[in-house]
Structures are given as structure tokens and as C-alpha cells.
Amino acid sequence: MRNPRIFMPVLLQIALCSFSLLASEPVTAARASVAPVIDGRLDDVAWKTALKFTDFKTFKPDYGKEPGQKSEAYFLFDAENFYIAFRCYDTDPGGIKANISKRDAMFADDYVAFFLDTFSDGQNAYVLLINPLGIQGDGLMNAVGNLEPSMDFVWYSKGQIDDQGYSVECRIPLQSLRFSSKKTVIMGMAFIRQIIRTSESSSFPALFPDKGSLITQLQPVSITGLKYNRVVEVLPALTHSTRLAIQDGALRRDVQQTDFSLTAKVGLTSDLTADATYNPDFSQVESDAGQVDFNIRFALYYPEKRPFFLEGLEYFQFAGNTEEAPLAAIVYTRNIIDPSFGLKGTGKLGSKNTIAAIYARDDLPGDAVDRYPDFGIVRFRHSLRDDSYIGGFYTSRFQGSGFNQVAGSDGRFRLTGASVAEYHLFGSFTRDSGEGSTVNGHVLGLRYNYGTRSVYMDVGIQDISKYFQVDTGFITRTGISRFAPLIIYKFYPKSGFFQRIEPFYWGELIYDKFYGTFETINVFVLRFMLPRNSMFRVDGLLGNEVYVGRKFSLDGYRFRLETQLTKHFSLQGQFRRGGSIYYDPANPYQGYGNQAQLLAEFQPLEKFSFGLSYTYIDFYRKSDRSRVYDYGIIRSRNTFQVNKYLFVRAIFEYNRFYRRLTTDGLISFTYIPGTVVHVGYGSAYEKLGWDGREYIESRRFLETQRGFFFKVSYLWRW
């Protein structure tokens, strides 16, 4: 799942349902004597003997209500596959929103979803989504309630729209799943439907926020006679790239290389796998979207897109974190820049224990003696009752005589149906290469979460020492103690326009240990949930921030809007005006400014989509009201989806601050995850001129870089 932007609010809504105790009695699944044909039509005899679920209830905008449209879900299995089907009735078939897109790009459509906890232990659930035309999305949700959207599983689906609504069918090979090898297993399942135009989501079984996490509210299903075949996968990949760079006013070949990589996976048991890769293919087929990278306090965070690291990434999420916490990740694999080889093992040891481990040797550019740092990561988790667990982490980075090691524990404990407590405690041990002494640090996080239909509360405490360091992770700030409360009240008016109204408060009280100073942030919000998947909110902010010992005002306000205006056009935007800081360690000063973001998506036909985004920020010195800078990025993303396997895409991005234009073209074919062909081309242009001796500013664009790449890979699976 590559782009969960529109799906995430629904997953957040589900995740806010935090508990349960698998109160439902297991139902017994029927075995298919003849496999159904996966064509999107539920006319196979096999479906007449399948488990059938019809009692769907809403969880958005409200809980436990009768949905506006009728839905039916079906489940069948045989020795090697699971079969899922939905029949989604709709009184307005012309209002069904569905488009032909590449995998994981259907989250702005109507869709159905299947949640599957193969171990029925409340810790993880596979998430498979299908739009009315059979386009797929997938991911994995963990016990904390976070969705890891980068997972790609091998499964097959078809869908079709008719005059009664739509229907979908899918086949899930057991080779794509991990499960117990017992003769009879209990698995948890949920079936979900989203309708964009009414902003309604419904499910079977019914989900309630005071009955626990989604995963522990799944319907238990008893299945007998599954066949485990040892999974063996081999994935060779070939990548060729050429890059030209400007030299003395002309483009000349800078880099040309051809790389072969090989990745293998072996299922040691039905629930434990080992992976190995040589010269892994970590190429990206699309450049990262531009972000404002000037006058920022900490490094930018970019999501992982490289295939080897994506699978199993959800194991490395940890408990005890809250909104905007400085420790964003213990494991941020983009710190491993260009590994020459890697090893990985993930899965379960027994019914209660989960383990994940990664080893990779990086290959840094240049000729330094210590250019091959070694990364090691181990994660262990022991399941307790319901969705509770206790776990441990160890991470390391060794480079020459220097090292960074982090070790510690985290846990989640279900207190009541509506409440949960979490913690994490990690210590770090760091020595720079060539230094004799080791510097130690720690981070402690405590969290309490409470959720019902009308109230949601989240309170966190963090303490981060001055010298805590995690070279395998991502942290924005050290040397602070932090208290962060969030409380949301939810009102459900009987109006047809306002589906839910949510006033809420979020704040931070931070003690800066370096300067012995407190800072505060208070955000007061009024949020409205509306039809057509729409949301509007108004924020007022009163607060300050400590930087190099000085306190600066952040007071301001913000507006934010998200809406699916029509079946073919969606819009997101926000505007903020308020205090800000010029982050110069030698001479910081108070300022103010404006920030704006706009994202428009237009899909006039099933196969065409056009996206346009604009980011703008400016900064004014408060003392004399002079403008110090303004920064703008405009990005256009245009896609023609030939069919669900093949698309052509062109991206244009202009950065006004750097006066740089980039263009990217891509032809991409994906049969199943792993079996792909990509052909890409890109250029960079800057407003420069060459006068025969040096580069000078110009009103015209000069091409400064050009690149081409070709990638092919094929997944052998048996």
C-alpha cells in the first residue's frame, strides 16, 4: 500500500475503537468442493455453501447504526486458498465511485475491506481492500492500532458494477499468509465497506470504541484442514541507469551502471520466514515529493519505499508514543543508505512470541576507511491477554571503532474495554570513531488512552536525556521532558449536513534540559465531519518554543478543509498564519508568516487522473516587518492507467526557492508484487546561463541533469 492518504482517516477511526475480548463464539467455515472462478460475479455454486455475513453496522460517522446501503460478505476456503466475496447493493449505482488505477491507488474510491488475524492473538491483522472494479490495496495493522501501509501481498481480485450496485471476488493463496500449522485454527475476520458520497463506513462484526481495538473485535472463524506448503521465493532484478550532469555548460555522462540483485525467501515454518539479499535493489521508481527544506529545526522525514525493508516493517513500531512525539521511530531504515547485502527473519515462535531481525552492511560513498557500517536490529514481542503485549528492542550501528547501540522494552496493557496503558524505555550507548569514552542516554515514554462514542482522550509523558542517540531511528529533539494531553468530545447532531462535531484540545508542556526553560503549546480546535468524505476544522494556537535558550512566540490560527466535491474531483487545503522562528544558532530571531498547502485531484475518466499540489511558506522579521524569504513548490502528477497492470505517468515539479524544475516520466508494468518492468526518464532544469567561464543567473531554464533507468524483476514462487 503505497499511498494511504485518503484511507488513513478511516483507519484512524477504526483504530480509535480500542479493546475487546473476542466475545463472539467461533463460526465454522465451509470448505469449497469446487473453487469459485474469480471474475467479479457471484454466480458460482460454491458461494451458496459459503459463510455469509449480512448484519453490517456503521462505525462512521456514528457507531452501531443501520447502514444506508445493504451489504453481504462471503468466506470460503480450500487446502491452498481463501476466497472472499462481497455483494454491495446500492440504490444509486451511478453514484458509485470507482476508477481503474494501479495497485494501492484506489483509496479515494468506494471500497470493501477484509481484515484477517490469522493467529487470533489480537496483535496483527492483514488488511486487504478492493474497489468496485477489483483494484487492490493492502497493508498490515498491529496491536497498537497503527497501519503499516507499505506491505504488498500476492492475491487476486476482480470486481464489477451492475444496476444493483457492485460485487467483488478475491482469492488469497495461503502462501501469502502466515498461520498456525494446527489441524484446526481459529482466525479473526472483519468485513468493511466504505461509501464516499455519504461518508459512511460499516462493518461486520459491529465495531465499538469502548469494546477494544479493532483486531480483538474480529469475528472468530474455525477452519479445519489448511495445507501448509513451504514457501520458497526467488526474486532476481536487473537495473540499468544512466545519468548526465552539466559540466562547463554542457551535459556530459556522469554515471552509468548496471546492477544485478538477488533476493530469496524461505518459509522455515508456516509462521516464520527468512530472507536474504545480495546487492539488493533499493531503487525508487518515483522521486520523493519536494518538501520545504529551508529554515527547519530538524531533518525531514521521508517514507521508506525500498522493497526489502518494507515487508515486516510493522514489527518495529513501538508503544508509548503520542501525537508529535520527538522519537518518531526506533527503526527508520532509510538510515541504511546503500547496503551491499542484508539478512532478515520475521515471524512467530510458538503461539505467543513474535520476533523480527535485520542485518545489513551499508556501502557509503567515497574512499573512507570506515565506509562499511554494519546495522543490526532485533525485535521481540510476547502477547498477553487481548491486545496486550510486552516486548524488547535491540538496535546497533558499528562503523570502525565507533558504535551506537540502543536496547530497551515497550509494552501495551488493556485496562478496560475503553482504556489502555503503554510504555517504552530505551537506553543508548554511543562512541564516536576514534573516541575513547562512551556516552549514554535514555528515553522514557508513558501513555494512557481512553475512548468511547462521545469522548477520546490520549495523555503522554516523555523524558529524553540530552545525549540519547539512535542511529537506526528518527528523533527530532533530545534533552527534554514532555507532557502531551489530547481530549476530543464528539457530538452527533441530527442534521443531515453535520454528521459529527468535535471540539478538542491538544497541548504540550516541555521542559528544555539544556537551558532550564519551559515551553508550551495549546491548540484549540473545532472540527466538523460532513458528507462527501468532507472535513473542515478551525484551529487556534497559543504557544512558544525554546531555541538556543530563547523563547519565541508561535501564536496563530489555521484553517483546514478536505472534501470529495464531486465524483471526479477532490480537494484538500490548509492555511496557517502565526509566529515562527528563524533557526540560526548564532542569531535566531522572532518572525511571523503564512503557510499554505493545496492538493487537487481530478479524475475525469476511469483511466485518467491529474493531481496538482502547491506548498507555500513565507517568513517576515517581526522587528521591521521585512520579508526574509518565501518558498513555493508546485507539483503536477498525471497518470494514464492503461489497465490495472500498466500505467504511464508524468510528474512536473517547480521549486521557486531554488528556481529548479524537475520532470519525471515513468512507464510501469506490475503483474504481481515482485514481477515488474519499469522504464523511467528524468531531467532537472535551473534558471542559469553559461557565459563561457561561469554560471550566471538567467530567466531561461538550463538543463543541468538528465537520467534514464530500466528495471525488470520476476518473482519465482513455489
mmCIF file of C-alpha atoms in Angstrom, residues 384-521:
data_model
loop_
_atom_site.group_PDB
_atom_site.id
_atom_site.type_symbol
_atom_site.label_atom_id
_atom_site.label_comp_id
_atom_site.label_asym_id
_atom_site.label_seq_id
_atom_site.Cartn_x
_atom_site.Cartn_y
_atom_site.Cartn_z
ATOM 1 C CA LEU A 384 -0.560 -11.217 26.668
ATOM 2 C CA ARG A 385 -4.328 -11.235 27.089
ATOM 3 C CA ASP A 386 -6.456 -9.410 24.494
ATOM 4 C CA ASP A 387 -4.292 -6.895 22.573
ATOM 5 C CA SER A 388 -1.755 -6.532 25.388
ATOM 6 C CA TYR A 389 1.902 -7.357 24.911
ATOM 7 C CA ILE A 390 5.365 -6.779 26.308
ATOM 8 C CA GLY A 391 8.361 -6.522 24.023
ATOM 9 C CA GLY A 392 12.013 -5.668 23.606
ATOM 10 C CA PHE A 393 14.322 -3.933 21.121
ATOM 11 C CA TYR A 394 17.998 -4.018 20.299
ATOM 12 C CA THR A 395 19.499 -1.899 17.513
ATOM 13 C CA SER A 396 23.104 -1.207 16.598
ATOM 14 C CA ARG A 397 25.280 0.607 14.110
ATOM 15 C CA PHE A 398 29.013 -0.152 14.104
ATOM 16 C CA GLN A 399 31.425 1.866 11.983
ATOM 17 C CA GLY A 400 35.132 1.434 12.550
ATOM 18 C CA SER A 401 35.833 1.856 16.263
ATOM 19 C CA GLY A 402 32.634 3.820 16.765
ATOM 20 C CA PHE A 403 29.209 2.484 17.544
ATOM 21 C CA ASN A 404 25.682 3.274 18.618
ATOM 22 C CA GLN A 405 23.626 0.676 20.454
ATOM 23 C CA VAL A 406 20.076 1.010 21.738
ATOM 24 C CA ALA A 407 18.297 -1.519 23.942
ATOM 25 C CA GLY A 408 15.059 -1.476 25.856
ATOM 26 C CA SER A 409 11.476 -2.547 26.229
ATOM 27 C CA ASP A 410 7.963 -1.471 25.322
ATOM 28 C CA GLY A 411 4.504 -2.721 26.193
ATOM 29 C CA ARG A 412 0.771 -2.283 25.888
ATOM 30 C CA PHE A 413 -1.746 -3.268 28.586
ATOM 31 C CA ARG A 414 -5.521 -3.423 28.209
ATOM 32 C CA LEU A 415 -7.043 -1.952 31.385
ATOM 33 C CA THR A 416 -10.728 -1.886 30.455
ATOM 34 C CA GLY A 417 -12.763 -2.045 27.298
ATOM 35 C CA ALA A 418 -12.240 1.676 26.783
ATOM 36 C CA SER A 419 -8.753 2.217 28.165
ATOM 37 C CA VAL A 420 -5.197 1.101 27.565
ATOM 38 C CA ALA A 421 -1.795 1.956 29.042
ATOM 39 C CA GLU A 422 1.510 1.834 27.157
ATOM 40 C CA TYR A 423 5.192 2.441 27.840
ATOM 41 C CA HIS A 424 8.630 2.382 26.292
ATOM 42 C CA LEU A 425 12.058 2.640 27.900
ATOM 43 C CA PHE A 426 15.243 2.605 25.822
ATOM 44 C CA GLY A 427 18.872 3.258 26.662
ATOM 45 C CA SER A 428 21.563 4.278 24.181
ATOM 46 C CA PHE A 429 25.320 3.728 24.275
ATOM 47 C CA THR A 430 27.368 5.719 21.778
ATOM 48 C CA ARG A 431 31.046 6.140 20.956
ATOM 49 C CA ASP A 432 32.324 8.151 18.025
ATOM 50 C CA SER A 433 35.009 6.582 15.876
ATOM 51 C CA GLY A 434 38.419 7.407 17.330
ATOM 52 C CA GLU A 435 36.999 8.444 20.711
ATOM 53 C CA GLY A 436 37.717 6.533 23.887
ATOM 54 C CA SER A 437 34.677 7.341 26.003
ATOM 55 C CA THR A 438 31.094 6.143 25.670
ATOM 56 C CA VAL A 439 28.131 8.498 26.045
ATOM 57 C CA ASN A 440 24.913 7.091 27.483
ATOM 58 C CA GLY A 441 21.342 8.304 27.192
ATOM 59 C CA HIS A 442 17.759 7.211 27.687
ATOM 60 C CA VAL A 443 14.192 7.810 26.541
ATOM 61 C CA LEU A 444 11.091 7.006 28.593
ATOM 62 C CA GLY A 445 7.528 7.204 27.321
ATOM 63 C CA LEU A 446 4.238 6.607 29.145
ATOM 64 C CA ARG A 447 0.816 6.792 27.525
ATOM 65 C CA TYR A 448 -2.792 6.455 28.669
ATOM 66 C CA ASN A 449 -5.578 6.181 26.104
ATOM 67 C CA TYR A 450 -9.345 6.207 26.675
ATOM 68 C CA GLY A 451 -12.059 6.107 24.024
ATOM 69 C CA THR A 452 -15.851 5.909 23.904
ATOM 70 C CA ARG A 453 -18.528 7.041 21.456
ATOM 71 C CA SER A 454 -18.520 10.570 22.884
ATOM 72 C CA VAL A 455 -15.015 11.077 24.316
ATOM 73 C CA TYR A 456 -11.488 10.313 23.186
ATOM 74 C CA MET A 457 -8.540 11.063 25.466
ATOM 75 C CA ASP A 458 -4.827 10.476 24.992
ATOM 76 C CA VAL A 459 -2.205 11.541 27.533
ATOM 77 C CA GLY A 460 1.519 11.010 27.195
ATOM 78 C CA ILE A 461 4.699 11.718 29.140
ATOM 79 C CA GLN A 462 8.178 11.504 27.627
ATOM 80 C CA ASP A 463 11.597 12.043 29.112
ATOM 81 C CA ILE A 464 14.557 12.167 26.718
ATOM 82 C CA SER A 465 18.051 12.713 28.067
ATOM 83 C CA LYS A 466 20.471 15.158 26.479
ATOM 84 C CA TYR A 467 22.659 12.514 24.885
ATOM 85 C CA PHE A 468 20.197 9.865 23.793
ATOM 86 C CA GLN A 469 21.068 8.803 20.245
ATOM 87 C CA VAL A 470 19.513 6.238 17.883
ATOM 88 C CA ASP A 471 21.396 5.870 14.593
ATOM 89 C CA THR A 472 18.877 3.328 13.303
ATOM 90 C CA GLY A 473 15.890 5.573 14.060
ATOM 91 C CA PHE A 474 14.492 9.059 13.685
ATOM 92 C CA ILE A 475 14.352 11.590 16.505
ATOM 93 C CA THR A 476 13.725 15.317 16.233
ATOM 94 C CA ARG A 477 14.841 16.563 19.639
ATOM 95 C CA THR A 478 16.689 15.436 22.763
ATOM 96 C CA GLY A 479 17.202 16.879 26.230
ATOM 97 C CA ILE A 480 13.546 17.458 27.054
ATOM 98 C CA SER A 481 10.767 16.300 29.354
ATOM 99 C CA ARG A 482 7.322 16.460 27.770
ATOM 100 C CA PHE A 483 3.682 16.240 28.830
ATOM 101 C CA ALA A 484 1.167 15.994 25.953
ATOM 102 C CA PRO A 485 -2.612 15.755 26.542
ATOM 103 C CA LEU A 486 -5.303 15.358 23.874
ATOM 104 C CA ILE A 487 -9.042 15.320 24.555
ATOM 105 C CA ILE A 488 -11.823 15.169 21.963
ATOM 106 C CA TYR A 489 -15.563 15.466 22.555
ATOM 107 C CA LYS A 490 -17.802 14.052 19.833
ATOM 108 C CA PHE A 491 -21.328 15.288 19.152
ATOM 109 C CA TYR A 492 -23.716 13.678 16.674
ATOM 110 C CA PRO A 493 -26.304 16.241 15.529
ATOM 111 C CA LYS A 494 -29.454 15.058 13.791
ATOM 112 C CA SER A 495 -28.703 17.430 10.932
ATOM 113 C CA GLY A 496 -28.158 15.806 7.553
ATOM 114 C CA PHE A 497 -25.253 18.174 6.867
ATOM 115 C CA PHE A 498 -23.205 17.968 10.076
ATOM 116 C CA GLN A 499 -22.520 14.286 10.703
ATOM 117 C CA ARG A 500 -20.263 14.857 13.695
ATOM 118 C CA ILE A 501 -18.883 17.895 15.508
ATOM 119 C CA GLU A 502 -15.669 17.577 17.508
ATOM 120 C CA PRO A 503 -14.249 20.311 19.713
ATOM 121 C CA PHE A 504 -10.885 19.239 21.038
ATOM 122 C CA TYR A 505 -7.737 20.371 22.762
ATOM 123 C CA TRP A 506 -4.158 19.267 22.223
ATOM 124 C CA GLY A 507 -1.187 20.644 24.074
ATOM 125 C CA GLU A 508 2.436 20.241 25.046
ATOM 126 C CA LEU A 509 4.337 21.306 28.116
ATOM 127 C CA ILE A 510 8.062 20.853 27.506
ATOM 128 C CA TYR A 511 10.999 21.391 29.822
ATOM 129 C CA ASP A 512 14.227 22.081 27.921
ATOM 130 C CA LYS A 513 17.066 20.462 29.906
ATOM 131 C CA PHE A 514 19.813 22.282 28.026
ATOM 132 C CA TYR A 515 18.572 25.733 29.075
ATOM 133 C CA GLY A 516 16.336 25.020 32.078
ATOM 134 C CA THR A 517 13.318 26.658 30.413
ATOM 135 C CA PHE A 518 9.689 25.656 29.874
ATOM 136 C CA GLU A 519 7.757 25.983 26.639
ATOM 137 C CA THR A 520 4.061 25.431 25.983
ATOM 138 C CA ILE A 521 1.775 24.783 23.038
#
